Structure formats: C-alpha cells, structure tokens
XYZ file of C-alpha atoms in Angstrom:
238
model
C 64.460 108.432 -6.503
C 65.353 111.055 -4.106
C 64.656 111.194 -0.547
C 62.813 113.439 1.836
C 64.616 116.203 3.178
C 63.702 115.383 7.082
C 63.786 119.140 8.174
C 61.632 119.655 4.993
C 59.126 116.775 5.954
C 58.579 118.309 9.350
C 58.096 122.017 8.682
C 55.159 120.479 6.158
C 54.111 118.910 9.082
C 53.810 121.571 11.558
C 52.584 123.956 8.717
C 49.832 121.771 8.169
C 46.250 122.062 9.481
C 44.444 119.481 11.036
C 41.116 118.576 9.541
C 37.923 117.895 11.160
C 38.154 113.965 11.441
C 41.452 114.576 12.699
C 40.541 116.481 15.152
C 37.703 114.198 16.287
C 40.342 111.372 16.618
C 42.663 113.556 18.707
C 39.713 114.494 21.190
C 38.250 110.706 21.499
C 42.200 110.208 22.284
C 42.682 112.841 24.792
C 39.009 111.673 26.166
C 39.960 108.030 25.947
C 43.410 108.920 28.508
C 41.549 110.623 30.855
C 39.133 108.065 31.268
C 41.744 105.849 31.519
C 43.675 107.901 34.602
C 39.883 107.956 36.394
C 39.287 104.460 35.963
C 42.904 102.924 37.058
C 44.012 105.665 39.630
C 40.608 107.337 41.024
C 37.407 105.547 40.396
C 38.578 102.106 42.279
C 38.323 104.070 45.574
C 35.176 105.699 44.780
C 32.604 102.762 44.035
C 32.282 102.169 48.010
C 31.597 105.677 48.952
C 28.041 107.782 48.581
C 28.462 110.392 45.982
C 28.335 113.026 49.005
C 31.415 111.670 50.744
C 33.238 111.945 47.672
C 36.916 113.350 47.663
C 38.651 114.281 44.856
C 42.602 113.116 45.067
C 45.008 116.300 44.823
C 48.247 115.569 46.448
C 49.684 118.276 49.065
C 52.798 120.240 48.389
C 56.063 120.512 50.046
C 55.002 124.053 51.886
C 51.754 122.067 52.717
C 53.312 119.429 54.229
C 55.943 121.454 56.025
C 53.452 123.777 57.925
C 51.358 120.593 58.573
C 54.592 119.201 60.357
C 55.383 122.528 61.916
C 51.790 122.703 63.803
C 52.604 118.964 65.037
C 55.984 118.405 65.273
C 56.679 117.737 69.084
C 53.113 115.726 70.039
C 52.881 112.596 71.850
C 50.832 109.714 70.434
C 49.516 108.034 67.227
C 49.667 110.338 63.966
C 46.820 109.766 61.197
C 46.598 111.569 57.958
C 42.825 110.670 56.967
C 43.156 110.370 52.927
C 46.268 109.586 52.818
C 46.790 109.264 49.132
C 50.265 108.791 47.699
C 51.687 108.718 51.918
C 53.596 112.309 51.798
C 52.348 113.314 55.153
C 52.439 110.378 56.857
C 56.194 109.274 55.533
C 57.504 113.059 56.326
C 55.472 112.507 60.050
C 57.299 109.983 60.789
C 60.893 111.080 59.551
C 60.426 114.434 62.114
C 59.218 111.962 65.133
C 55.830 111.496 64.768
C 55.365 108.086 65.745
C 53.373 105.666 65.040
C 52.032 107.473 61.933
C 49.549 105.825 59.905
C 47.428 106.601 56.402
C 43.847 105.399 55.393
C 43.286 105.588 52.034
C 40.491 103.914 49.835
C 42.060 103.734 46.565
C 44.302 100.599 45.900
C 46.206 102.289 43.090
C 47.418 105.417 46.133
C 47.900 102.917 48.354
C 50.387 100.852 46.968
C 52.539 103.780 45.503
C 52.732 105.108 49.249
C 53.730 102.041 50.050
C 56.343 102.042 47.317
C 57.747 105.610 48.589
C 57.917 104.024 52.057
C 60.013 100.898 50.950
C 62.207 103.329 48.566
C 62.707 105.329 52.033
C 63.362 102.643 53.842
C 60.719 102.945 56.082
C 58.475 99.802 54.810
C 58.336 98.446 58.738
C 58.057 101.861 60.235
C 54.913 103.349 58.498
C 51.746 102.049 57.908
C 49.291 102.811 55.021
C 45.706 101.061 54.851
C 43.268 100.509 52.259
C 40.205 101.986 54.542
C 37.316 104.068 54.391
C 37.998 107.160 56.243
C 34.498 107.575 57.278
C 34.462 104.291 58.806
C 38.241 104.388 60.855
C 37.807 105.016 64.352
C 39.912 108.106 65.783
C 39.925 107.134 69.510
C 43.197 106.406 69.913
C 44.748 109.424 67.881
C 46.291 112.326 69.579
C 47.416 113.866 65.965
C 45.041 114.098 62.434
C 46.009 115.600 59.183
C 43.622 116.125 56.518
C 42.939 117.805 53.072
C 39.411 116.933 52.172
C 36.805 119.207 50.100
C 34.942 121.644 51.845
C 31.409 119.870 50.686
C 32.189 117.113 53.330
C 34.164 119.024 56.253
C 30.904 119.614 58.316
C 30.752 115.962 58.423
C 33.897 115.496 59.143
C 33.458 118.127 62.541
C 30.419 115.051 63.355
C 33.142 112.544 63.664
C 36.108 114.131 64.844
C 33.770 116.143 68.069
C 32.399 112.050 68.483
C 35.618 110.393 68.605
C 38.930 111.777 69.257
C 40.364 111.957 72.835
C 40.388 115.380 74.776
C 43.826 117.366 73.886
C 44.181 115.684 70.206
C 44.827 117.899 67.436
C 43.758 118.198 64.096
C 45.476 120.218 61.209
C 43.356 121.001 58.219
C 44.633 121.537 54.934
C 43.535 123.994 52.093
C 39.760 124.879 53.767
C 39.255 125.191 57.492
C 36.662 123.639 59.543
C 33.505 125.253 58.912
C 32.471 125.685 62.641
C 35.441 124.785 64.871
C 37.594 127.914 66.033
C 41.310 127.864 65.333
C 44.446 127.727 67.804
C 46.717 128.313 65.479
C 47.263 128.968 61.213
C 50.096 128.789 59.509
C 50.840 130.035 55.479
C 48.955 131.817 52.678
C 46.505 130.755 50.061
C 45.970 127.229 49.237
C 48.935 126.586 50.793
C 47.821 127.532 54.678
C 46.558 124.942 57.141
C 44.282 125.727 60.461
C 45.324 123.814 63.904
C 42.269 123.070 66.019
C 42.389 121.025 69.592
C 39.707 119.209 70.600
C 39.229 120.360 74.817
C 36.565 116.979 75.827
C 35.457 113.907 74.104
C 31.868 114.823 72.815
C 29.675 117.789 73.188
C 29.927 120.523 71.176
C 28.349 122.916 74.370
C 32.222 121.961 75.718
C 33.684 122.336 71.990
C 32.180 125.607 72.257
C 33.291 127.055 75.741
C 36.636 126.105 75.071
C 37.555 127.364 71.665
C 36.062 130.731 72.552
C 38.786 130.883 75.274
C 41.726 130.720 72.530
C 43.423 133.274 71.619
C 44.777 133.541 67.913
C 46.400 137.023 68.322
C 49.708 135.707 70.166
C 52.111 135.119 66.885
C 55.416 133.219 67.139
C 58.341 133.860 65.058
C 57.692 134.126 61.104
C 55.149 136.268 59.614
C 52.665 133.923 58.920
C 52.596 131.666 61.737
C 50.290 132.244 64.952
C 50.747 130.314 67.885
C 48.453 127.821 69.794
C 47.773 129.171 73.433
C 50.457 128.227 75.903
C 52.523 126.062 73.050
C 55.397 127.854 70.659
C 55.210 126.686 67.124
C 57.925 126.536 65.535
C 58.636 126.677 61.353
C 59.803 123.388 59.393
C 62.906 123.825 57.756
C-alpha cells in the first residue's frame, strides 16, 4: 500500500474549499472562544455594576503609561489608578517613586494577574491591587489618580472626583479628556495622549471653575508634544 506524500496531503488541504456545515462549525467555534474570553476574563467584573457604569477592559500602552508617569512623576502622596486592570500603571508608579500606589479593579481574573506581575517584579509587599468597585472607593486621601475609562461614564466620573479628592490632587486621564474640566497640562498624540487636570478646592464646581480658567496651557516644556502645568516643569519619561 503506499503512503501519503505529506507535502501532497497538505496542498489538497489548503486547495480545498470549505463547505457550508464546515463553515457553520468554524463560526459556532470562533463564537464559542469569545464567549469563553467574556465569561472568564470580563463578565465576572461586570455582574455588580449598572449597565451605564460599564467599562470595557483595554489595557494602556507603554507610550500611555510613560506620559501618564511623566505628568506625575515627582508628587507627594498616595497614587491610585481607578481600573486598574492587569496593574501596568500602578507597578510602573511605583518603580519611578510614586508611593504608596494602589489599583481598584472589579474583575477577579485582572486582579490576580496584576498581582502576578507584581510578585514576578518583586514588588508583591510594595503595591497593592484590590478587587473594588471604582464607583464606590473613596478618593479623599489621594493626591495622584490615573484613569482610562470610556467617555459614556467620564461626566460621572467629574461628580466624584469635584466631591472627593483633596485641593491640589491631580488627575491624569487617558485616551478621552474630561468632558468639562479644563486642562493644565497634555502630553502625546492620538489615542495615545493623556490630559493633566488639578483639582484647586474640595467641592464646588463655582471654585472648579474660577480656577481652571486661570491656567494657562500655552507655556510648553521641552518636547513637542508636551505642555506644561502652570508654575511646575514636566518633564518626558524615558
């Protein structure tokens, strides 16, 4: 009996069309993954939270992270990244001197594998990662925020951040800016540039108001597509 030539069997292989039940199968199986990836790595974090508050996980990229750094790097006082995900910000925070620097995450699956890049780091007693709701963490004791959320629940966010953080604290927005808050400072281009904001008095957006109109956003630092906050060089990660 002779054999199969192998490099014959697989040219009849790629050569050949896939029929119409094939085809099904291959969809339910594609279908059938993706559920899979929702169900184990995103929907866990989603049953607690009204379809509204809803935030889709997409990790940040290196440039992301380094202009998030570069608008912080230097600040006092506790460092939160407000869905934290897989603990990039947070871990890279803390390597440049941000300290303490903590995540809040909702999603179990995120929040062990930040957990996992801490220990792998060797930072497992040095950063802290919790399995919270961000809506429900309170911000009075932070002086630094990060956050990449989706635009459909940034207004909210303003609510919350005008309510409770501490006069002077800073937050750095990733990927979409604040709706209604004015910058102090932006740094990068396209989906890769963040907005700096600085809160000027705890509450009361009449004082929100009267202070970010007095910041200037024409004074840029070094780099071409970094602009400083008023009275504070930024400086570029490198």
């Amino acid at each position: 009996m002779e054999q199969d030539d192998p490099a014959e069997a697989l040219t009849e292989l790629r050569e050949r069309r896939l029929g119409a039940l094939e085809l099904l199968q291959a969809a339910a199986g594609s279908g059938l993954a993706a559920y899979a990836v929702w169900a184990l790595l995103l929907q866990p974090g989603f049953r607690r939270v009204p379809l509204r508050l809803q935030v889709p996980y997409v990790g940040a990229s290196a440039r992301q992270v380094e202009h998030v750094l570069s608008l912080l790097r230097g600040r006092p006082g506790k460092t939160v990244d407000l869905g934290s995900g897989d603990g990039r910000i947070v871990l890279a925070a803390h390597r440049c001197g941000l300290r303490p620097a903590v995540g809040y995450e909702l999603n179990p699956w995120l929040v062990a594998l930040a957990r996992l890049h801490a220990w792998r780091a060797g930072c497992a007693g040095s950063v802290r990662y919790h399995r919270e709701d961000l809506w429900k963490v309170s911000l009075r004791d932070c002086r630094n925020v990060s956050v990449f959320l989706a635009p459909s629940v940034l207004p909210l966010l303003e609510d919350k951040l005008q309510a409770e953080l501490p006069a002077g604290a800073r937050v750095v927005s990733g990927r979409f800016p604040l709706p209604t808050w004015q910058p102090v400072a932006m740094l990068g281009e396209g989906l890769d540039r963040v907005w700096a904001y600085e809160v000027p008095g705890g509450g009361g957006t009449s004082a929100w108001e009267a202070a970010s109109s007095q910041l200037p956003l024409d004074q840029a630092a070094p780099g071409p597509t970094t602009a400083s906050v008023a009275g504070t060089p930024i400086s570029q990660a490198g």
